[in-house]
Rosetta silent file (secondary structure, phi, psi, omega in degrees, C-alpha in Angstrom):
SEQUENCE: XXXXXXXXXXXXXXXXXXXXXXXXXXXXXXXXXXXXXXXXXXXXXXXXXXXXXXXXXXXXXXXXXXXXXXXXXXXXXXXXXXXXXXXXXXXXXXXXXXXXXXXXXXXXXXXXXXXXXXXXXXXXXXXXXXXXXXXXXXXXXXXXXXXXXXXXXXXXXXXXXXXXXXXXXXXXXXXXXXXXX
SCORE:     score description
SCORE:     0.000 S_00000001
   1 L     0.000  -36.813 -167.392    0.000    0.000    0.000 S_00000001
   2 H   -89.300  -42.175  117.826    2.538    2.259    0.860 S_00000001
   3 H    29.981  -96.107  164.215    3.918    1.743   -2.653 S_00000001
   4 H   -55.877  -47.586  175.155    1.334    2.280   -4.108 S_00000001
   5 H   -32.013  -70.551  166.541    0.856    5.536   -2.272 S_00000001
   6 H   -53.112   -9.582  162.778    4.568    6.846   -3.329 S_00000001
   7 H   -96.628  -11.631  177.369    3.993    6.225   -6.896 S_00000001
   8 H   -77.870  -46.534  178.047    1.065    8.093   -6.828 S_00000001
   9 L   -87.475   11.231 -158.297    2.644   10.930   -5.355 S_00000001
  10 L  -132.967   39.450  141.038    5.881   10.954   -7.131 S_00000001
  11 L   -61.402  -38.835  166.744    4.466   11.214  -10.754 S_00000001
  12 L   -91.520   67.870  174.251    6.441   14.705  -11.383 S_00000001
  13 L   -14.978   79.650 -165.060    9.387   12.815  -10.326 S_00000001
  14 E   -80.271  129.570  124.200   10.087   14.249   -6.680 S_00000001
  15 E  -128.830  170.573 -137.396   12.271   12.690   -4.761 S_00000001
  16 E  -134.046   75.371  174.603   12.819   13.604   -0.990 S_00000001
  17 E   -92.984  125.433 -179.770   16.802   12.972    0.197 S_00000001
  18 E  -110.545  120.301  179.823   17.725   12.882    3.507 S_00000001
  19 E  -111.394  140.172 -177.988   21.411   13.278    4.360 S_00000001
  20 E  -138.900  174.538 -171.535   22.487   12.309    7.805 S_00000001
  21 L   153.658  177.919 -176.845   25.946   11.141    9.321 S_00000001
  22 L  -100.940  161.555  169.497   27.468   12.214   12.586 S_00000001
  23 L   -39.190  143.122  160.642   29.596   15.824   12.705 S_00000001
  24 L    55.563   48.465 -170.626   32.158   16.600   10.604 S_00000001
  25 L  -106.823    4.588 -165.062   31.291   13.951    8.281 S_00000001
  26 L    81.700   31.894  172.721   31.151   16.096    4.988 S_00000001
  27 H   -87.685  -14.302 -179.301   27.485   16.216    4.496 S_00000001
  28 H   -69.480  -68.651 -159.876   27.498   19.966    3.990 S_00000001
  29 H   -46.460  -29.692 -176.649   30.511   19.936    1.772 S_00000001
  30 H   -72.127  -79.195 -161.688   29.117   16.479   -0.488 S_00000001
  31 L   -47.174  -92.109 -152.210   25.816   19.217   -0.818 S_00000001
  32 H   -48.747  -58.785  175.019   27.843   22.118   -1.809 S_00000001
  33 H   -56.545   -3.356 -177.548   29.855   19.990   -3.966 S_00000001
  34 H  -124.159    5.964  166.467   27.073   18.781   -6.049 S_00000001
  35 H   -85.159  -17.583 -177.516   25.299   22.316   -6.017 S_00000001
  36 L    79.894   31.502  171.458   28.823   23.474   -7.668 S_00000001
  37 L   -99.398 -151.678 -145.173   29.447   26.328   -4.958 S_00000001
  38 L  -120.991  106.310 -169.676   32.438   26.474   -2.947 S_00000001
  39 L   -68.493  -20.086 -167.106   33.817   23.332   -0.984 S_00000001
  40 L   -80.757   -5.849 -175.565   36.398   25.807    0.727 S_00000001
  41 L  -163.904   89.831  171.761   34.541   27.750    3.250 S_00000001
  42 L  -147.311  152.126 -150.360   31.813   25.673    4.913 S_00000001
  43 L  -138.564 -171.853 -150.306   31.355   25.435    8.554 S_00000001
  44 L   -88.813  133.506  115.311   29.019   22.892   10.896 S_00000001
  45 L   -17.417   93.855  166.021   25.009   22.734   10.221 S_00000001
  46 L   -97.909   28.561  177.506   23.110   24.150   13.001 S_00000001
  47 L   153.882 -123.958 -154.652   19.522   22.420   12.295 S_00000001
  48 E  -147.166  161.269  174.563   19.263   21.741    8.505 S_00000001
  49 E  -111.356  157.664 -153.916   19.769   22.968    4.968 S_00000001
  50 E  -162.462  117.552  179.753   17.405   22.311    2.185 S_00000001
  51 E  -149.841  145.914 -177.101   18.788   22.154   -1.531 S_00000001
  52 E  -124.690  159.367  171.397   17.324   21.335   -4.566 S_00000001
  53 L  -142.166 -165.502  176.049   18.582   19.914   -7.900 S_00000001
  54 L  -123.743   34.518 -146.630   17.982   18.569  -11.152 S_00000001
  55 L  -104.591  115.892  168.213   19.561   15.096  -11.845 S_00000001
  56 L    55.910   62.253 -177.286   19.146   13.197  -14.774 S_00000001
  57 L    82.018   -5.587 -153.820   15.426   14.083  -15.326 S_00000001
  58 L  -136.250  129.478  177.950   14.587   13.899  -11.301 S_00000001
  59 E   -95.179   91.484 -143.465   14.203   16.606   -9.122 S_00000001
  60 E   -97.925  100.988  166.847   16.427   15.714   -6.257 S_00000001
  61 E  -102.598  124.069 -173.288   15.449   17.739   -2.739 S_00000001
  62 E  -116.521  126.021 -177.528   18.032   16.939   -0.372 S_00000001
  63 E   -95.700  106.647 -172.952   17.744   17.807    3.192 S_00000001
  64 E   -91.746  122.587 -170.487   21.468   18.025    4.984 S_00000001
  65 E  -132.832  142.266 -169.248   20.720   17.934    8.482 S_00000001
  66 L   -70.420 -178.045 -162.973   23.673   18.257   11.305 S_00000001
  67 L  -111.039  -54.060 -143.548   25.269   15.945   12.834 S_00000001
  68 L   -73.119 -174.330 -177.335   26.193   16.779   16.007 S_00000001
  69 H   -50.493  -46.061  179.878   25.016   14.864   19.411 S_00000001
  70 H  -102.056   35.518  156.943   22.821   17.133   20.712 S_00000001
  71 H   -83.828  -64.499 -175.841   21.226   17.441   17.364 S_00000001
  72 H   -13.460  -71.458 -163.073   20.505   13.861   16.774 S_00000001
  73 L   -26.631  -35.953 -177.385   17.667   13.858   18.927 S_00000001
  74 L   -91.689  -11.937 -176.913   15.539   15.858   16.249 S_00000001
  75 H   -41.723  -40.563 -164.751   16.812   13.644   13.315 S_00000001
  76 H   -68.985  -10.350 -159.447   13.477   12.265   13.845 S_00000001
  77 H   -72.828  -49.684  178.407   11.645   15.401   12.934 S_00000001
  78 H   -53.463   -8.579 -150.779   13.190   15.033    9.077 S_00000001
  79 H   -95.802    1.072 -168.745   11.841   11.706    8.355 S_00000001
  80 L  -104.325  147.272 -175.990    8.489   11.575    6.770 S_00000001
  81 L    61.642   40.346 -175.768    8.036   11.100    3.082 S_00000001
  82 L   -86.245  134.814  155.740   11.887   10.089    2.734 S_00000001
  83 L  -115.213   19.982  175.550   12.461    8.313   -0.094 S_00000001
  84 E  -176.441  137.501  174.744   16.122    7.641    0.304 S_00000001
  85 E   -86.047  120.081  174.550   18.683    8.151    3.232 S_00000001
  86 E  -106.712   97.356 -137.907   22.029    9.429    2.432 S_00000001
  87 E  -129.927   82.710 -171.528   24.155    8.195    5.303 S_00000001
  88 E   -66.816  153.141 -170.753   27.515   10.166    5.208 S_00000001
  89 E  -157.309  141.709  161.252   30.302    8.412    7.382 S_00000001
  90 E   -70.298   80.348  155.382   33.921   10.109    7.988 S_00000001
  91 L   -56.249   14.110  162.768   36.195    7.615    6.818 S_00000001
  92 L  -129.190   13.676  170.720   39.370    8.475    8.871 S_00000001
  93 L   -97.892   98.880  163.416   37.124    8.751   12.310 S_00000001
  94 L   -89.900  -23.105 -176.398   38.427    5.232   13.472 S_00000001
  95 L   -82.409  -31.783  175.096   37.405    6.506   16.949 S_00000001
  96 L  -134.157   90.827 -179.346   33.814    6.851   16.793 S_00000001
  97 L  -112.850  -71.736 -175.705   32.869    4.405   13.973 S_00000001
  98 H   -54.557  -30.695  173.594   30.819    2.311   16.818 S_00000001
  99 H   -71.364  -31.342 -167.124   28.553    5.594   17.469 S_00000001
 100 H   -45.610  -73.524  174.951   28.313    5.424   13.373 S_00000001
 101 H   -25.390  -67.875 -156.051   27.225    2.331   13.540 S_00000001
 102 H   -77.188  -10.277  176.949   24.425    2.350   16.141 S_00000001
 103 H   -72.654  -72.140 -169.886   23.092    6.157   15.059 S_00000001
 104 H   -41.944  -43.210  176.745   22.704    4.234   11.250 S_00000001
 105 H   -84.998    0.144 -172.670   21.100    1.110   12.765 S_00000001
 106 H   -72.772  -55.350 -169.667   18.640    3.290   15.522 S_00000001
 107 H   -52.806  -40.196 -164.529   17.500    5.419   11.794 S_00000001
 108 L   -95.796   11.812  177.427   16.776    2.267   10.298 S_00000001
 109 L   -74.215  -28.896 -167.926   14.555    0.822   12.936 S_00000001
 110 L   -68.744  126.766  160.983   12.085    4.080   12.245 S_00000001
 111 H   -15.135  -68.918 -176.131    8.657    3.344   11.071 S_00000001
 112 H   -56.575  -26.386  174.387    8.886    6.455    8.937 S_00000001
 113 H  -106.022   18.662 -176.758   11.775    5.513    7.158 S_00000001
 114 L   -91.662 -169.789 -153.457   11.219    2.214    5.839 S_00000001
 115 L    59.854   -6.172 -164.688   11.048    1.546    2.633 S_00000001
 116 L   -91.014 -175.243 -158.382   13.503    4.414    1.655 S_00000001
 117 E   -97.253  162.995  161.318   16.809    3.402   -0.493 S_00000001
 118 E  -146.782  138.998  138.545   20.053    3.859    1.777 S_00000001
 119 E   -82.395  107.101  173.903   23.486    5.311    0.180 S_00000001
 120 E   -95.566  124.901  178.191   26.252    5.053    2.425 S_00000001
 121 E   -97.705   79.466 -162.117   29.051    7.595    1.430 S_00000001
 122 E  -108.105  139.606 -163.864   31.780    6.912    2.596 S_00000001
 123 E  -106.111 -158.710 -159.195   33.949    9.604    2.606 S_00000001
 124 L    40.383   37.101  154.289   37.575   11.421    2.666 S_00000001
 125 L   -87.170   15.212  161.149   38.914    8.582    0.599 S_00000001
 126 L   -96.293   19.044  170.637   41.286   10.913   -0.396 S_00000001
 127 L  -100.470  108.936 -170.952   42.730   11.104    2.679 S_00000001
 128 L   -36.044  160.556  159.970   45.717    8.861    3.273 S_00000001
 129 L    74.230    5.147  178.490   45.340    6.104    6.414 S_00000001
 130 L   -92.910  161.125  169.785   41.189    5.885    5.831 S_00000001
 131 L   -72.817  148.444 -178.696   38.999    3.016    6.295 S_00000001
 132 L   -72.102  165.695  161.847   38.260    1.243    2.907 S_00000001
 133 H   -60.775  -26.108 -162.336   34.914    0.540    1.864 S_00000001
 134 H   -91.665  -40.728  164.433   34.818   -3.063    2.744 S_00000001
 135 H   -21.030  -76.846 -174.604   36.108   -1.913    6.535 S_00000001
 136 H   -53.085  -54.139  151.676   33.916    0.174    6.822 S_00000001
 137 H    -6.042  -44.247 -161.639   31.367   -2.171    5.386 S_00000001
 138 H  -112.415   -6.892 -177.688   31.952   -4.586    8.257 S_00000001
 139 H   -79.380  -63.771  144.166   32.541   -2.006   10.853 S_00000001
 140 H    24.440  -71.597 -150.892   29.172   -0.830    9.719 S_00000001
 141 L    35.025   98.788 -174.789   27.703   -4.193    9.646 S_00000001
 142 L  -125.610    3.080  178.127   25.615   -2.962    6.601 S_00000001
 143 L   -96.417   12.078 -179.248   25.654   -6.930    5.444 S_00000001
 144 L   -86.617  -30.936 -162.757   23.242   -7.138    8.552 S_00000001
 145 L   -76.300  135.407 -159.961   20.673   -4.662    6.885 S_00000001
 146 L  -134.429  -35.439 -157.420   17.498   -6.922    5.571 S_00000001
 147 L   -79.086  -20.123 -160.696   15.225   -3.932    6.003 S_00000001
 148 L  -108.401  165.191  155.816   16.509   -1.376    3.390 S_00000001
 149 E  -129.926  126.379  173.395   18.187   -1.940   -0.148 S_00000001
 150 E  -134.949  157.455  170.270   21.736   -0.177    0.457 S_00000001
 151 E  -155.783  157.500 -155.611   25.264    0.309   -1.130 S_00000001
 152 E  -108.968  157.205  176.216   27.954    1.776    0.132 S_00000001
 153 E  -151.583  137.035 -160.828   30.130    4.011   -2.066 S_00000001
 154 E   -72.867  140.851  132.843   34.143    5.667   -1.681 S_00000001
 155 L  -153.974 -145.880  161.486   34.161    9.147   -2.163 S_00000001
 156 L  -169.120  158.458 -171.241   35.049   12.383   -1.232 S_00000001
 157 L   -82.690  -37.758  174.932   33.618   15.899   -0.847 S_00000001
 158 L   -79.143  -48.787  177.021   36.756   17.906   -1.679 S_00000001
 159 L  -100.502   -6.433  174.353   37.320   16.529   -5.301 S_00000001
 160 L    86.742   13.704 -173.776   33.481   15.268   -6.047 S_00000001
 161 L   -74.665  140.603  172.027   34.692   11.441   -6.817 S_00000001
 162 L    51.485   35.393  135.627   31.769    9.197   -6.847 S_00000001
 163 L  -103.440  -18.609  152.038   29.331   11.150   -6.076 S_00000001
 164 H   -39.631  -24.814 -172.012   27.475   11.742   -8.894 S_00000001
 165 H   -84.849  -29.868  149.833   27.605    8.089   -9.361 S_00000001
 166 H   -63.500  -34.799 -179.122   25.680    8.134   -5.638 S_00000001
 167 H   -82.257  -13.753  173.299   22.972   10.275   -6.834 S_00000001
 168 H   -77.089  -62.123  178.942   22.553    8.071   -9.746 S_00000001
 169 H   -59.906  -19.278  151.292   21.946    4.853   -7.874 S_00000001
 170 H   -78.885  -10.031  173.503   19.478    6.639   -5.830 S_00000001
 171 H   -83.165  -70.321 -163.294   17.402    7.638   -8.839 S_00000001
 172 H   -33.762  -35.632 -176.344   18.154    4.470  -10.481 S_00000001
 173 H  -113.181   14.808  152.171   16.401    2.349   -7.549 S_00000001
 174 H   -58.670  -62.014  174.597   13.986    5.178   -6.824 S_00000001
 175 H   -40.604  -21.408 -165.639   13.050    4.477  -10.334 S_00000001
 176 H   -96.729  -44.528  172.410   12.910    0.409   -9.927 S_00000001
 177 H   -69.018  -39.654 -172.953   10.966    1.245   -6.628 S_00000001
 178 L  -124.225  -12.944  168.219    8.615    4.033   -6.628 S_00000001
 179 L  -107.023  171.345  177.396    7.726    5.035  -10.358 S_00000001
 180 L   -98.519  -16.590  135.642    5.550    3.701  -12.538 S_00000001
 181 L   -65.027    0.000    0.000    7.026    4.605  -15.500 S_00000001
């Protein structure tokens, strides 16, 4: 039903991206870098940002919401009519990797969010000494997730690698999931 519901309302092809991660994960800078403004002078998300785009036929609104601790708490406020989670992760934060973890699996426990796609980003792989995707992968435990369809993907916020190629596999299984056409 709920399905159906989302194909019905996603006929001008809408979709509704929610980026989350813990501080100082790059979710501003990943936004800014795909709006094409200036990765050089961006400072921490103090509630949330709201940017829209155009990608590949799909109107992509993506809501960058902060990170820090005593932010979380409101994460839940962001969550209705998500159709895809963008789940930013710091890939040289070897130290709090276990909060990563348990923030990403408390979000996917929510009511509100199921059904949406999840992208895991994981980023600063241009930084020497980061965890790899498949690390991270297992630090993660994203081969645990049954609830979601996810992929995880290297990139980084300072040179743009792979993310267009994120925002494509969220249209791509918004498309296999929610349109009818």
């Amino acid at each position: 039903m709920l399905s159906i519901l989302r194909k019905a309302r996603l006929k001008d092809k809408e979709l509704r991206i929610l980026m989350l991660g813990l501080d100082n994960a790059g979710k501003t800078t990943i936004v800014k870098w795909i709006m094409g403004e200036d990765v050089n002078t961006v400072s921490p998300t103090l509630g949330f940002i709201i940017k829209t785009i155009d990608f590949d036929g799909y109107k992509l609104n993506i809501w960058d919401v902060g990170g820090q601790k005593t932010l979380r708490s409101y994460w839940r406020n962001y969550f209705e009519k998500t159709d895809a989670l963008i789940w930013v992760v710091d890939s040289t934060d070897r130290l709090r990797v276990a909060d990563c973890r348990e923030e990403l699996h408390g979000l996917l426990l929510e009511e509100r969010l199921s059904g949406a796609s999840l992208l895991v980003f994981a980023n600063k792989q241009d930084v020497q000494g980061c965890m790899t995707t498949q690390e991270l992968s297992q630090e993660l435990r994203l081969d645990e997730i049954r609830t979601h369809r996810w992929t995880i993907f290297r990139c980084s916020a300072m040179t743009g690698q792979n993310l267009k190629e994120g925002l494509a596999w969220v249209v791509e299984d918004a498309k296999a999931r929610l349109f009818l056409y």
